[in-house]
Short mmCIF file of C-alpha atoms in Angstrom, two decimals:
data_model
loop_
_atom_site.label_atom_id
_atom_site.label_comp_id
_atom_site.label_asym_id
_atom_site.label_seq_id
_atom_site.Cartn_x
_atom_site.Cartn_y
_atom_site.Cartn_z
CA UNK A 1 3.96 -39.93 26.65
CA UNK A 2 5.22 -41.74 29.18
CA UNK A 3 2.49 -44.69 28.68
CA UNK A 4 3.42 -44.75 24.87
CA UNK A 5 6.81 -45.17 25.64
CA UNK A 6 6.59 -47.65 28.34
CA UNK A 7 3.84 -49.80 25.97
CA UNK A 8 6.69 -49.55 23.29
CA UNK A 9 9.34 -50.95 25.69
CA UNK A 10 6.87 -53.80 27.16
CA UNK A 11 5.83 -54.80 23.86
CA UNK A 12 9.46 -55.31 22.86
CA UNK A 13 10.05 -57.08 25.93
CA UNK A 14 7.18 -59.11 25.15
CA UNK A 15 8.75 -59.76 21.83
CA UNK A 16 12.21 -60.85 22.76
CA UNK A 17 10.67 -63.10 25.23
CA UNK A 18 8.35 -64.79 22.45
CA UNK A 19 11.41 -65.24 20.76
CA UNK A 20 12.99 -67.23 23.47
CA UNK A 21 9.59 -68.86 24.41
CA UNK A 22 8.54 -70.13 21.18
CA UNK A 23 11.18 -72.49 20.83
CA UNK A 24 10.79 -73.54 24.60
CA UNK A 25 7.26 -73.99 24.51
CA UNK A 26 7.11 -76.13 20.93
CA UNK A 27 10.19 -78.34 22.65
CA UNK A 28 8.06 -78.48 25.90
CA UNK A 29 4.67 -79.30 24.27
CA UNK A 30 5.79 -81.52 21.32
CA UNK A 31 8.61 -83.50 22.79
CA UNK A 32 7.51 -83.10 26.47
CA UNK A 33 10.86 -82.07 26.93
CA UNK A 34 12.03 -79.27 29.66
CA UNK A 35 15.19 -77.70 28.38
CA UNK A 36 16.57 -75.48 31.06
CA UNK A 37 19.61 -74.81 28.74
CA UNK A 38 17.52 -72.84 26.24
CA UNK A 39 18.84 -69.46 28.15
CA UNK A 40 22.33 -70.81 27.23
CA UNK A 41 21.55 -70.53 23.57
CA UNK A 42 20.33 -67.37 24.29
CA UNK A 43 23.53 -66.50 25.88
CA UNK A 44 25.52 -68.44 23.11
CA UNK A 45 23.73 -66.17 20.43
CA UNK A 46 24.90 -62.77 22.37
CA UNK A 47 28.49 -63.99 22.76
CA UNK A 48 28.77 -65.26 19.47
CA UNK A 49 27.69 -61.91 17.91
CA UNK A 50 29.59 -59.75 20.19
CA UNK A 51 32.74 -61.90 19.28
CA UNK A 52 31.96 -61.89 15.41
CA UNK A 53 31.23 -58.20 16.10
CA UNK A 54 34.46 -57.43 17.82
CA UNK A 55 36.65 -59.13 15.35
CA UNK A 56 35.25 -58.19 12.26
CA UNK A 57 33.63 -54.75 13.20
CA UNK A 58 30.40 -55.72 11.49
CA UNK A 59 27.24 -55.90 13.17
CA UNK A 60 25.62 -56.84 10.14
CA UNK A 61 27.93 -60.19 9.94
CA UNK A 62 27.18 -60.83 13.53
CA UNK A 63 23.47 -61.38 13.15
CA UNK A 64 23.45 -64.29 10.38
CA UNK A 65 26.72 -65.71 12.87
CA UNK A 66 24.89 -65.84 15.66
CA UNK A 67 21.81 -67.26 14.06
CA UNK A 68 24.18 -70.36 12.59
CA UNK A 69 25.74 -71.08 15.51
CA UNK A 70 22.94 -71.21 17.73
CA UNK A 71 21.29 -73.61 14.92
CA UNK A 72 23.87 -75.95 14.85
CA UNK A 73 24.44 -75.75 18.57
CA UNK A 74 20.79 -76.83 19.09
CA UNK A 75 20.76 -79.46 16.27
CA UNK A 76 24.20 -81.08 17.73
CA UNK A 77 22.40 -80.92 21.20
CA UNK A 78 19.15 -82.38 19.94
CA UNK A 79 20.92 -85.20 18.29
CA UNK A 80 23.72 -85.71 20.57
CA UNK A 81 22.21 -85.64 23.94
CA UNK A 82 18.60 -84.52 24.30
CA UNK A 83 16.85 -87.25 21.90
CA UNK A 84 17.76 -89.75 24.38
CA UNK A 85 16.20 -88.25 27.31
CA UNK A 86 12.70 -87.37 25.60
CA UNK A 87 11.24 -90.69 27.04
CA UNK A 88 12.84 -90.16 30.37
CA UNK A 89 11.20 -88.38 33.34
CA UNK A 90 11.09 -84.49 33.73
CA UNK A 91 13.80 -84.69 36.92
CA UNK A 92 16.39 -86.51 34.66
CA UNK A 93 15.62 -83.78 31.93
CA UNK A 94 15.75 -80.87 34.39
CA UNK A 95 19.34 -82.29 35.81
CA UNK A 96 20.63 -83.00 32.45
CA UNK A 97 19.84 -79.67 31.02
CA UNK A 98 20.82 -78.06 34.41
CA UNK A 99 24.04 -79.43 33.85
CA UNK A 100 24.40 -78.02 30.17
CA UNK A 101 23.54 -74.63 31.83
CA UNK A 102 26.48 -74.83 34.34
CA UNK A 103 28.94 -76.22 31.77
CA UNK A 104 27.99 -73.57 29.43
CA UNK A 105 28.32 -70.73 31.76
CA UNK A 106 31.88 -72.26 32.93
CA UNK A 107 33.14 -72.72 29.28
CA UNK A 108 31.83 -69.12 28.32
CA UNK A 109 33.83 -67.61 31.62
CA UNK A 110 36.87 -69.63 30.60
CA UNK A 111 37.21 -68.36 26.93
CA UNK A 112 35.80 -64.94 27.27
CA UNK A 113 36.39 -64.22 30.57
CA UNK A 114 34.21 -62.52 33.68
CA UNK A 115 34.25 -59.02 32.37
CA UNK A 116 30.69 -58.61 30.32
CA UNK A 117 31.45 -58.01 26.32
CA UNK A 118 30.26 -54.66 24.68
CA UNK A 119 28.20 -54.48 21.72
CA UNK A 120 28.36 -50.75 19.88
CA UNK A 121 25.41 -50.44 17.91
CA UNK A 122 26.05 -49.13 13.86
CA UNK A 123 25.81 -45.58 13.66
CA UNK A 124 22.56 -46.10 11.57
CA UNK A 125 20.81 -47.96 14.51
CA UNK A 126 22.30 -46.05 17.15
CA UNK A 127 20.17 -42.92 17.18
CA UNK A 128 16.76 -42.11 17.95
CA UNK A 129 13.27 -41.68 15.89
CA UNK A 130 10.79 -39.37 16.78
CA UNK A 131 7.76 -41.56 16.61
CA UNK A 132 5.19 -38.82 17.60
CA UNK A 133 6.32 -35.35 17.83
CA UNK A 134 8.41 -34.78 21.17
CA UNK A 135 9.06 -38.48 21.70
CA UNK A 136 12.35 -39.71 20.60
CA UNK A 137 12.45 -43.46 20.88
CA UNK A 138 15.78 -45.38 20.55
CA UNK A 139 15.95 -46.84 16.72
CA UNK A 140 17.39 -50.16 17.86
CA UNK A 141 14.69 -50.89 20.26
CA UNK A 142 12.13 -50.29 17.39
CA UNK A 143 13.89 -52.74 14.81
CA UNK A 144 13.97 -55.39 18.04
CA UNK A 145 10.14 -54.78 17.91
CA UNK A 146 9.63 -55.17 14.11
CA UNK A 147 11.90 -58.08 13.83
CA UNK A 148 10.44 -59.63 16.69
CA UNK A 149 6.73 -59.30 15.28
CA UNK A 150 7.86 -60.17 11.93
CA UNK A 151 9.54 -63.75 13.47
CA UNK A 152 6.29 -64.03 14.95
CA UNK A 153 4.18 -63.78 11.78
CA UNK A 154 6.69 -66.02 9.80
CA UNK A 155 6.71 -68.91 12.77
CA UNK A 156 2.99 -68.78 12.61
CA UNK A 157 2.70 -69.12 8.74
CA UNK A 158 5.11 -72.03 8.88
CA UNK A 159 3.60 -73.87 11.54
CA UNK A 160 -0.13 -73.56 10.40
CA UNK A 161 0.46 -73.07 6.49
CA UNK A 162 3.06 -75.58 5.16
CA UNK A 163 3.47 -79.09 5.25
CA UNK A 164 6.46 -78.99 7.44
CA UNK A 165 4.16 -77.56 9.99
CA UNK A 166 1.41 -80.31 9.31
CA UNK A 167 4.36 -82.69 9.93
CA UNK A 168 5.45 -80.98 12.99
CA UNK A 169 1.60 -80.94 14.45
CA UNK A 170 1.17 -84.16 13.31
CA UNK A 171 4.23 -85.58 14.76
CA UNK A 172 3.27 -83.91 18.07
CA UNK A 173 -0.58 -85.42 18.44
CA UNK A 174 0.75 -88.72 17.30
CA UNK A 175 4.11 -89.70 16.71
CA UNK A 176 3.95 -93.29 15.68
CA UNK A 177 0.92 -93.04 13.27
CA UNK A 178 2.91 -89.73 11.70
CA UNK A 179 6.21 -91.52 11.07
CA UNK A 180 3.90 -94.54 9.87
CA UNK A 181 2.46 -91.79 7.23
CA UNK A 182 6.04 -91.35 5.95
CA UNK A 183 6.79 -88.34 8.32
CA UNK A 184 10.88 -88.49 9.46
CA UNK A 185 9.71 -87.38 12.80
CA UNK A 186 13.42 -87.51 14.04
CA UNK A 187 14.73 -85.23 11.32
CA UNK A 188 11.45 -82.99 11.63
CA UNK A 189 12.12 -82.76 15.73
CA UNK A 190 15.91 -81.97 15.18
CA UNK A 191 15.15 -78.96 12.55
CA UNK A 192 12.42 -77.86 15.31
CA UNK A 193 14.80 -77.89 17.88
CA UNK A 194 17.30 -75.77 15.89
CA UNK A 195 15.01 -73.40 14.64
CA UNK A 196 13.95 -72.84 18.28
CA UNK A 197 17.39 -72.59 19.26
CA UNK A 198 18.20 -70.24 16.65
CA UNK A 199 15.31 -68.18 17.55
CA UNK A 200 16.76 -67.97 21.35
CA UNK A 201 20.37 -67.07 19.50
CA UNK A 202 18.68 -64.24 17.74
CA UNK A 203 17.04 -62.76 20.91
CA UNK A 204 20.42 -63.04 22.56
CA UNK A 205 21.90 -61.12 19.66
CA UNK A 206 19.16 -58.44 19.92
CA UNK A 207 19.40 -58.06 23.67
CA UNK A 208 23.31 -57.74 23.33
CA UNK A 209 23.25 -53.79 22.47
CA UNK A 210 20.39 -53.70 24.71
CA UNK A 211 21.54 -55.46 28.15
CA UNK A 212 25.24 -56.75 29.10
CA UNK A 213 26.73 -59.48 27.14
CA UNK A 214 27.85 -61.52 30.15
CA UNK A 215 28.27 -64.98 31.84
CA UNK A 216 24.85 -66.24 33.47
CA UNK A 217 22.54 -63.71 31.37
CA UNK A 218 20.63 -66.64 30.08
CA UNK A 219 18.99 -67.61 33.67
CA UNK A 220 16.65 -64.78 34.68
CA UNK A 221 15.46 -64.71 30.87
CA UNK A 222 15.03 -68.29 31.12
CA UNK A 223 12.57 -68.16 33.91
CA UNK A 224 10.93 -65.15 32.31
CA UNK A 225 10.24 -67.65 29.36
CA UNK A 226 9.13 -70.47 31.44
CA UNK A 227 6.01 -68.01 32.95
CA UNK A 228 5.72 -67.16 29.37
CA UNK A 229 5.11 -70.74 28.61
CA UNK A 230 2.91 -71.91 31.15
CA UNK A 231 0.75 -68.75 31.15
CA UNK A 232 0.53 -69.58 27.41
CA UNK A 233 -0.20 -73.15 27.46
CA UNK A 234 2.70 -75.62 27.07
CA UNK A 235 3.10 -76.33 23.10
CA UNK A 236 1.05 -73.35 21.71
CA UNK A 237 2.60 -70.88 19.78
CA UNK A 238 -0.50 -68.72 20.01
CA UNK A 239 -0.38 -68.66 23.33
CA UNK A 240 3.35 -68.00 23.64
CA UNK A 241 2.81 -64.82 21.66
CA UNK A 242 -0.17 -63.62 23.29
CA UNK A 243 1.60 -64.22 27.16
CA UNK A 244 4.79 -62.97 26.18
CA UNK A 245 3.33 -59.57 25.56
CA UNK A 246 1.29 -59.94 28.66
CA UNK A 247 4.21 -60.58 30.41
CA UNK A 248 6.18 -57.94 28.83
CA UNK A 249 3.62 -55.50 29.23
CA UNK A 250 2.97 -56.28 33.09
CA UNK A 251 6.58 -56.44 34.05
CA UNK A 252 7.25 -53.05 32.44
CA UNK A 253 4.23 -51.30 33.92
CA UNK A 254 4.64 -53.01 37.29
CA UNK A 255 8.06 -51.62 37.45
CA UNK A 256 7.07 -48.17 36.69
CA UNK A 257 3.77 -47.85 38.56
CA UNK A 258 4.20 -50.18 41.40
CA UNK A 259 6.21 -50.20 44.59
CA UNK A 260 9.69 -51.76 43.67
CA UNK A 261 9.09 -55.16 45.88
CA UNK A 262 5.42 -55.46 44.05
CA UNK A 263 6.63 -54.43 40.67
CA UNK A 264 9.13 -57.24 40.18
CA UNK A 265 6.64 -59.88 41.52
CA UNK A 266 3.98 -58.60 39.13
CA UNK A 267 4.23 -61.47 36.36
CA UNK A 268 4.39 -64.07 38.97
CA UNK A 269 0.94 -62.47 40.57
CA UNK A 270 -0.29 -62.69 36.95
CA UNK A 271 0.74 -66.12 36.42
CA UNK A 272 -0.86 -66.98 39.69
CA UNK A 273 -4.08 -65.58 38.98
CA UNK A 274 -4.30 -67.18 35.19
CA UNK A 275 -3.36 -70.68 36.45
CA UNK A 276 -6.17 -70.38 39.13
CA UNK A 277 -8.81 -69.90 36.34
CA UNK A 278 -7.12 -71.56 33.75
CA UNK A 279 -4.54 -74.39 34.95
CA UNK A 280 -3.40 -75.28 31.71
CA UNK A 281 -2.90 -71.72 30.04
CA UNK A 282 -4.54 -69.42 27.95
CA UNK A 283 -4.60 -72.01 25.11
CA UNK A 284 -4.10 -75.07 25.93
CA UNK A 285 -2.98 -77.46 23.15
CA UNK A 286 -3.08 -81.07 24.86
CA UNK A 287 -7.21 -81.68 25.77
CA UNK B 1 5.99 -111.93 -4.12
CA UNK B 2 4.92 -108.49 -2.84
CA UNK B 3 5.36 -109.21 0.83
CA UNK B 4 7.25 -112.15 2.60
CA UNK B 5 7.18 -112.49 6.24
CA UNK B 6 9.14 -115.63 7.60
CA UNK B 7 9.47 -116.65 11.24
CA UNK B 8 8.81 -113.38 12.71
CA UNK B 9 8.97 -113.35 16.54
CA UNK B 10 8.32 -109.84 17.97
CA UNK B 11 6.41 -108.63 21.50
CA UNK B 12 6.49 -106.03 23.91
CA UNK B 13 9.37 -105.29 25.98
CA UNK B 14 10.27 -108.65 27.63
CA UNK B 15 7.08 -110.27 26.62
CA UNK B 16 6.82 -112.23 23.16
CA UNK B 17 3.52 -111.98 21.41
CA UNK B 18 4.88 -113.84 17.81
CA UNK B 19 6.14 -116.98 18.15
CA UNK B 20 7.57 -117.52 14.35
CA UNK B 21 4.35 -116.06 11.69
CA UNK B 22 5.19 -116.85 8.34
CA UNK B 23 2.59 -115.50 5.52
CA UNK B 24 2.86 -113.90 2.37
CA UNK B 25 1.23 -111.53 -0.09
CA UNK B 26 1.34 -111.50 -3.65
CA UNK B 27 0.86 -108.39 -6.01
CA UNK B 28 -2.45 -107.26 -6.28
CA UNK B 29 -3.75 -109.99 -3.62
CA UNK B 30 -5.83 -109.55 -0.56
CA UNK B 31 -5.01 -111.70 2.37
CA UNK B 32 -6.58 -111.49 5.95
CA UNK B 33 -5.36 -112.05 9.30
CA UNK B 34 -8.08 -113.34 11.48
CA UNK B 35 -8.50 -114.57 14.88
CA UNK B 36 -9.52 -113.85 18.39
CA UNK B 37 -8.28 -110.58 20.03
CA UNK B 38 -4.74 -110.54 21.70
CA UNK B 39 -3.52 -113.47 19.49
CA UNK B 40 -0.86 -111.34 17.50
CA UNK B 41 -2.58 -109.82 14.59
CA UNK B 42 -2.06 -106.06 15.41
CA UNK B 43 1.47 -106.91 16.60
CA UNK B 44 2.09 -108.56 12.95
CA UNK B 45 1.17 -105.57 11.04
CA UNK B 46 2.96 -103.14 13.46
CA UNK B 47 6.05 -105.52 12.89
CA UNK B 48 5.60 -105.26 9.07
CA UNK B 49 5.09 -101.24 9.25
CA UNK B 50 8.14 -100.52 11.27
CA UNK B 51 6.37 -99.16 14.13
CA UNK B 52 7.57 -102.42 16.45
CA UNK B 53 11.17 -104.02 15.99
CA UNK B 54 10.96 -107.60 15.46
CA UNK B 55 12.99 -109.80 18.08
CA UNK B 56 13.93 -112.29 15.14
CA UNK B 57 12.81 -113.32 11.58
CA UNK B 58 12.78 -111.43 8.23
CA UNK B 59 10.41 -109.43 6.56
CA UNK B 60 11.02 -108.57 2.83
CA UNK B 61 9.18 -106.28 0.51
CA UNK B 62 10.01 -106.86 -3.15
CA UNK B 63 12.64 -109.09 -1.89
CA UNK B 64 14.19 -106.27 0.01
CA UNK B 65 14.71 -106.62 3.94
CA UNK B 66 12.60 -104.09 5.72
CA UNK B 67 12.48 -105.75 9.71
CA UNK B 68 13.59 -103.36 11.88
CA UNK B 69 13.55 -100.31 9.59
CA UNK B 70 11.98 -97.11 10.72
CA UNK B 71 8.28 -96.66 9.76
CA UNK B 72 8.84 -93.75 7.74
CA UNK B 73 11.32 -95.72 5.44
CA UNK B 74 8.86 -98.64 5.14
CA UNK B 75 5.99 -96.10 4.37
CA UNK B 76 8.28 -94.72 1.57
CA UNK B 77 8.61 -97.99 0.03
CA UNK B 78 5.04 -98.42 -0.59
CA UNK B 79 3.44 -99.71 2.66
CA UNK B 80 0.83 -98.17 3.92
CA UNK B 81 -1.31 -98.58 7.34
CA UNK B 82 -4.91 -97.83 8.23
CA UNK B 83 -4.14 -98.01 12.08
CA UNK B 84 -6.87 -99.64 14.72
CA UNK B 85 -9.04 -97.40 15.97
CA UNK B 86 -8.31 -94.53 12.94
CA UNK B 87 -5.89 -92.29 14.66
CA UNK B 88 -6.89 -89.19 12.74
CA UNK B 89 -4.66 -86.15 13.75
CA UNK B 90 -7.38 -84.18 15.75
CA UNK B 91 -5.35 -81.01 15.36
CA UNK B 92 -5.31 -81.24 11.87
CA UNK B 93 -7.98 -80.36 9.45
CA UNK B 94 -9.24 -83.09 7.20
CA UNK B 95 -7.55 -81.53 4.16
CA UNK B 96 -4.27 -81.47 6.10
CA UNK B 97 -4.50 -84.97 7.34
CA UNK B 98 -4.65 -85.65 4.07
CA UNK B 99 -2.06 -83.45 2.54
CA UNK B 100 0.55 -84.12 5.20
CA UNK B 101 0.88 -87.78 4.05
CA UNK B 102 0.75 -86.91 0.27
CA UNK B 103 4.05 -88.41 -1.74
CA UNK B 104 4.09 -88.95 -5.43
CA UNK B 105 6.23 -91.63 -6.63
CA UNK B 106 7.61 -91.83 -10.24
CA UNK B 107 6.73 -95.78 -11.06
CA UNK B 108 3.32 -97.51 -10.55
CA UNK B 109 -0.27 -96.80 -11.03
CA UNK B 110 -2.21 -93.57 -11.57
CA UNK B 111 -1.29 -91.89 -8.44
CA UNK B 112 -3.50 -90.83 -5.65
CA UNK B 113 -3.83 -87.08 -5.43
CA UNK B 114 -5.93 -84.56 -2.91
CA UNK B 115 -8.50 -84.72 -6.03
CA UNK B 116 -8.75 -88.28 -6.51
CA UNK B 117 -9.13 -89.20 -2.87
CA UNK B 118 -11.96 -86.63 -2.81
CA UNK B 119 -13.33 -87.91 -5.65
CA UNK B 120 -13.39 -91.46 -4.32
CA UNK B 121 -14.58 -90.00 -0.71
CA UNK B 122 -17.15 -87.28 -1.73
CA UNK B 123 -17.91 -86.94 1.74
CA UNK B 124 -14.80 -85.71 2.66
CA UNK B 125 -14.77 -83.05 0.17
CA UNK B 126 -17.72 -81.57 2.05
CA UNK B 127 -15.46 -81.77 5.49
CA UNK B 128 -12.33 -80.15 4.47
CA UNK B 129 -12.30 -77.45 6.40
CA UNK B 130 -13.20 -79.51 9.67
CA UNK B 131 -10.93 -80.29 12.60
CA UNK B 132 -10.03 -84.14 12.45
CA UNK B 133 -11.96 -84.96 15.67
CA UNK B 134 -15.37 -83.31 14.41
CA UNK B 135 -15.89 -86.04 12.04
CA UNK B 136 -18.01 -89.29 12.68
CA UNK B 137 -16.68 -92.54 12.98
CA UNK B 138 -17.45 -93.39 9.33
CA UNK B 139 -16.02 -90.20 7.93
CA UNK B 140 -12.69 -90.69 10.20
CA UNK B 141 -12.36 -94.20 8.49
CA UNK B 142 -12.68 -92.89 5.11
CA UNK B 143 -10.23 -89.85 6.11
CA UNK B 144 -7.93 -92.96 7.48
CA UNK B 145 -8.32 -94.74 4.19
CA UNK B 146 -7.65 -91.44 2.12
CA UNK B 147 -4.69 -90.75 4.11
CA UNK B 148 -3.06 -94.25 3.47
CA UNK B 149 -4.11 -93.66 -0.13
CA UNK B 150 -2.13 -90.54 -0.18
CA UNK B 151 1.10 -92.22 0.34
CA UNK B 152 0.51 -94.02 -2.77
CA UNK B 153 1.34 -97.45 -1.33
CA UNK B 154 1.64 -101.08 -3.23
CA UNK B 155 0.28 -102.50 -0.16
CA UNK B 156 -2.34 -101.23 2.18
CA UNK B 157 -2.92 -102.65 5.73
CA UNK B 158 -6.20 -102.05 7.15
CA UNK B 159 -6.58 -102.91 11.06
CA UNK B 160 -10.22 -103.40 11.98
CA UNK B 161 -11.33 -100.64 9.43
CA UNK B 162 -15.05 -101.58 10.01
CA UNK B 163 -14.82 -101.68 13.92
CA UNK B 164 -17.22 -99.67 15.60
CA UNK B 165 -19.32 -98.71 12.84
CA UNK B 166 -23.20 -98.99 11.75
CA UNK B 167 -23.87 -101.45 9.20
CA UNK B 168 -24.72 -99.15 6.50
CA UNK B 169 -21.34 -97.35 7.19
CA UNK B 170 -19.74 -100.60 7.18
CA UNK B 171 -21.28 -101.57 4.02
CA UNK B 172 -19.88 -98.24 2.44
CA UNK B 173 -16.61 -99.17 3.47
CA UNK B 174 -16.45 -102.55 2.20
CA UNK B 175 -17.61 -101.49 -1.13
CA UNK B 176 -14.82 -98.73 -1.37
CA UNK B 177 -12.24 -101.74 -0.41
CA UNK B 178 -13.58 -103.42 -3.38
CA UNK B 179 -13.03 -100.49 -5.44
CA UNK B 180 -9.60 -100.63 -4.21
CA UNK B 181 -8.98 -104.02 -5.07
CA UNK B 182 -10.21 -103.34 -8.45
CA UNK B 183 -7.43 -100.96 -8.91
CA UNK B 184 -4.91 -103.80 -8.30
CA UNK B 185 -3.93 -102.50 -4.94
CA UNK B 186 -2.58 -105.25 -2.34
CA UNK B 187 -3.91 -105.66 1.06
CA UNK B 188 -3.54 -107.03 4.30
CA UNK B 189 -7.16 -106.61 6.42
CA UNK B 190 -7.90 -107.46 10.02
CA UNK B 191 -11.31 -107.71 10.82
CA UNK B 192 -14.20 -109.66 12.48
CA UNK B 193 -16.66 -109.49 9.80
CA UNK B 194 -15.94 -112.96 8.33
CA UNK B 195 -18.87 -113.13 5.90
CA UNK B 196 -17.60 -109.88 4.15
CA UNK B 197 -14.06 -111.17 4.37
CA UNK B 198 -14.60 -114.43 2.63
CA UNK B 199 -16.35 -112.57 -0.03
CA UNK B 200 -13.51 -109.68 -0.32
CA UNK B 201 -10.31 -111.48 0.37
CA UNK B 202 -8.26 -114.13 -1.87
CA UNK B 203 -6.58 -116.08 1.19
CA UNK B 204 -6.54 -116.16 4.92
CA UNK B 205 -4.02 -116.53 7.47
CA UNK B 206 -5.64 -117.46 10.80
CA UNK B 207 -3.44 -116.11 13.73
CA UNK B 208 -3.34 -118.21 17.32
CA UNK B 209 -1.26 -117.60 20.35
CA UNK B 210 1.44 -115.63 18.08
CA UNK B 211 1.64 -118.48 15.50
CA UNK B 212 0.02 -118.89 12.02
CA UNK B 213 -2.50 -121.95 12.93
CA UNK B 214 -4.38 -122.21 9.21
CA UNK B 215 -3.91 -120.85 6.09
CA UNK B 216 -5.92 -121.24 2.86
CA UNK B 217 -8.47 -119.78 0.36
CA UNK B 218 -11.78 -118.49 0.94
CA UNK B 219 -13.29 -121.61 -0.38
CA UNK B 220 -11.20 -123.58 2.03
CA UNK B 221 -12.33 -121.34 4.85
CA UNK B 222 -15.94 -121.79 3.72
CA UNK B 223 -15.84 -125.61 3.15
CA UNK B 224 -14.50 -126.48 6.60
CA UNK B 225 -16.62 -125.15 9.72
CA UNK B 226 -14.13 -126.54 12.10
CA UNK B 227 -11.90 -124.17 11.59
CA UNK B 228 -14.07 -121.30 12.37
CA UNK B 229 -15.17 -122.98 15.46
CA UNK B 230 -11.56 -123.98 16.54
CA UNK B 231 -10.26 -120.53 15.79
CA UNK B 232 -12.63 -117.75 15.45
CA UNK B 233 -15.03 -118.54 18.35
CA UNK B 234 -17.93 -118.66 16.11
#
């Protein structure tokens, strides 16, 4: 019973991490751009959702609002700022995106105040479902799990089966030649960035009712997402998915089964172990 | 006139490689850029394709200025590149390498579709599911040409399309290019194989130190061995 419940918790944390890490790994792998502000987009998704829900009283309305707002924020950041940093070194990229993190946190604090916002769930999602006799499991966590898996499948299908996906992959392997074949690579990358941002926003929105919607909520999750990205292999969607589930499960079980000090370290031990044998991650994309 | 290049100056960073290149290509015509390595042939075609922003000069396609425009714009106007070193996307399958470039243009000749490209290069049809990196050199070259055809160009630019291929494969590529010429497709060809070029192309431009040192027809090039001696190191 405990094992089943914790497995579900681990998988659910895993799919949340995947939503965040998928955008991070594509941007990192394809544009060679380290975006520390990705966690801020997660926070933006959570705050947008909490605010829209607070004003309108509707959780359903909060979902598209959070997705659209974070996608737009992502597009604006990419076109207005990050695009100029693709060719710069990683230190410049870390500095500018960390600057965004600080600004985003302060602006959020000024607008919404230091007190965490509440996101009450609508009655239909607030209860529990008995998944096996005698084991109730929160409905919303189950929804998060299903949505995460569905988005993962959709993302895989888009990248692997559509022409847009071909353009993304072609642009990632040889940008000038892709553009010489008629692909507007700038536009494709801006759209990719917006989608990555929207996925982070979606994760933030789904984390809202489970965790607290507060300033700085993006940083701990960003670190986990970076671990996922590195374990999975930078730029690999498949790697991000496998690694996100691994990290989710290891983190969840580590906290339950191991002593507290060791439990919180478990995923970093996992990362060190994997990188020792597979320095480029589980599914390396480039060479 | 299909393509007009006037006083083109271009280079990399601060170092100039082209010092006023001028040449032109007519509808359905095949011209060559010949000359030793490092003389500016590739720089010229990169400038035409929009992969390199020229410092100065004009490039017109069907009378329209295209110099400095983004590569995807130039491609959509009808100029396709078969790049040096083939540059197949290794992380895409053969089919995907073709389909990604596909574009239907309303006007013009019988359009190139996936089916027509596969009819033209049957070898590719047998390897559709393979990754781009798993092909032999000759197959990669066919794929690079097929990929460029998928954009339905009016001008095809081939940069060292037979380089590094076995003689038999090279002959096959030349035969294919002959068939393309017969469809009325204009081409700019950069190649080392002078004998094949003389039989294939209508006019030749010798590129020497970033300038056009000589221009003329195949007959004129054959008639004057001193040109080959002076500029081509033959």
